[in-house]
């Protein structure tokens, strides 16, 4: 999943292409197996819980698959069903990887242990459902979710009918964000190229101006269509002209990326309760038909909780990274628990920048993050990393990977800076 998620940036692209099917395109199990799991979990026939259940899957990942269904009360839902054997297999795989890392690359052992701990909630859908509900409540409280005009939507889980291996939640209708934005880019590629937009995508403001211009053209065309329909359109044999809705307008890619990173910044710095696995298969693009695009965030199997002390320290680190304050970055990294053989300050600075903030050619020399991190390790072997921030770094790298793929490279620290400033203003720097 980690290789598949970084979209050719943290790992070589051939690795990402090979592993991407693990997100939601794995071979699905026969419906008879799924039905057996569900009925075993509920202790009753499937028909007593669902009035209808589609046998074809919406998607299948490495630990289970997803189906559309309707509850007996008529509510449309999606149902995630976990394969019984995956927990045993996963534990065995992680044990093998850890044994290898202890011998070959011990620096990765703390990361593997933290990821293993977070992954354990993936194998109990009751915990995932509660985590989804908590994140949903937090984002609604923060004004980021809770309606079609908000930045995002998180599905409501049906907690009373979720079990260890069955998760039932409302369906968010959309497609994967990366797929939807790539399609949109292809639709408008010629015009964007004519406007000088090539390797790096336009900013949210530039996109907004372009969309406003096209919307003016759309309105003008619609006025002409209406005039035609009210005059010539009434003549027998003359074709009727349909007006254009907002779905013909391009999506503001830059704003979607900014919103996605901002939402996760709120989860990390304000709530201290965040999704540590924001890979592309977990992020949907909603509302494109109405012209009001919105993010759909659908998987909360790996939620990390931070203490207030952790949040405050991360806020200070984000400000230091955003301001490129090398001395403060190094001080805070040492305070958070970073240790290496030589404690080389330039290595500490580069590790923090690439882990939590940004990766660009100036920082990495054009190398993939994975290769760059290996270079840092060879220069000054890392003994310990800030354990409480491992999942924050993972989240930052995943979000940046998606942004790179959409030609929207970002500094996470700069987007999180206003959030960090507000948290420190409201909560101070001490417990």
XYZ file of C-alpha atoms in Angstrom, residues 2 5-6 10-11 110-111 114-115 118 261 264-265 267-269 274-279 302 304 306 310 314 317-318 321 333 336 350-359 369-370 373 385-402 404 410-413 416:
69
model
C 2.790 2.454 0.894
C 0.353 5.320 -2.649
C 3.357 7.493 -3.392
C 8.744 8.158 -2.965
C 9.432 4.964 -4.908
C 10.733 1.742 14.623
C 8.702 2.765 11.572
C 4.547 1.898 14.548
C 2.884 0.974 11.253
C -1.630 1.164 13.552
C -3.789 18.850 2.803
C -5.415 16.540 7.315
C -3.596 19.444 8.959
C -6.949 16.465 11.965
C -3.291 16.396 13.069
C -2.853 19.778 14.750
C -5.977 11.721 12.069
C -6.008 9.239 9.213
C -2.500 7.867 8.790
C -3.313 6.174 5.479
C -4.586 8.800 2.994
C -3.683 6.830 -0.119
C -5.302 3.549 10.581
C -3.374 7.870 15.015
C -1.658 12.511 19.459
C 2.615 16.073 20.743
C 4.290 19.497 16.004
C 7.906 22.231 14.180
C 5.476 23.144 11.384
C 9.633 24.287 8.705
C 13.840 17.366 16.264
C 11.207 15.081 19.897
C 17.044 17.452 5.718
C 15.338 14.513 7.446
C 12.742 16.858 8.990
C 12.110 18.780 5.759
C 11.557 15.660 3.654
C 9.632 13.738 6.321
C 7.139 16.427 7.293
C 7.242 19.285 4.802
C 8.321 18.980 1.165
C 10.514 17.158 -1.310
C 12.533 10.096 -1.334
C 13.432 6.464 -0.604
C 16.612 8.776 2.866
C 13.315 8.829 15.080
C 10.472 10.760 16.785
C 8.135 7.769 17.245
C 5.002 9.806 17.880
C 5.498 11.611 14.566
C 6.097 8.581 12.328
C 2.466 8.535 11.146
C 2.476 12.316 10.648
C 5.433 11.896 8.309
C 3.721 9.012 6.520
C 0.611 11.132 6.017
C 2.634 14.083 4.717
C 4.554 11.911 2.238
C 1.349 10.285 0.934
C -0.419 13.613 0.455
C 2.606 15.055 -1.335
C 2.808 11.984 -3.560
C -0.738 12.577 -4.758
C 3.063 15.559 -7.322
C 3.202 21.569 -2.191
C 4.941 22.526 1.039
C 2.779 20.864 3.691
C 4.224 23.117 6.392
C -0.506 23.920 7.824
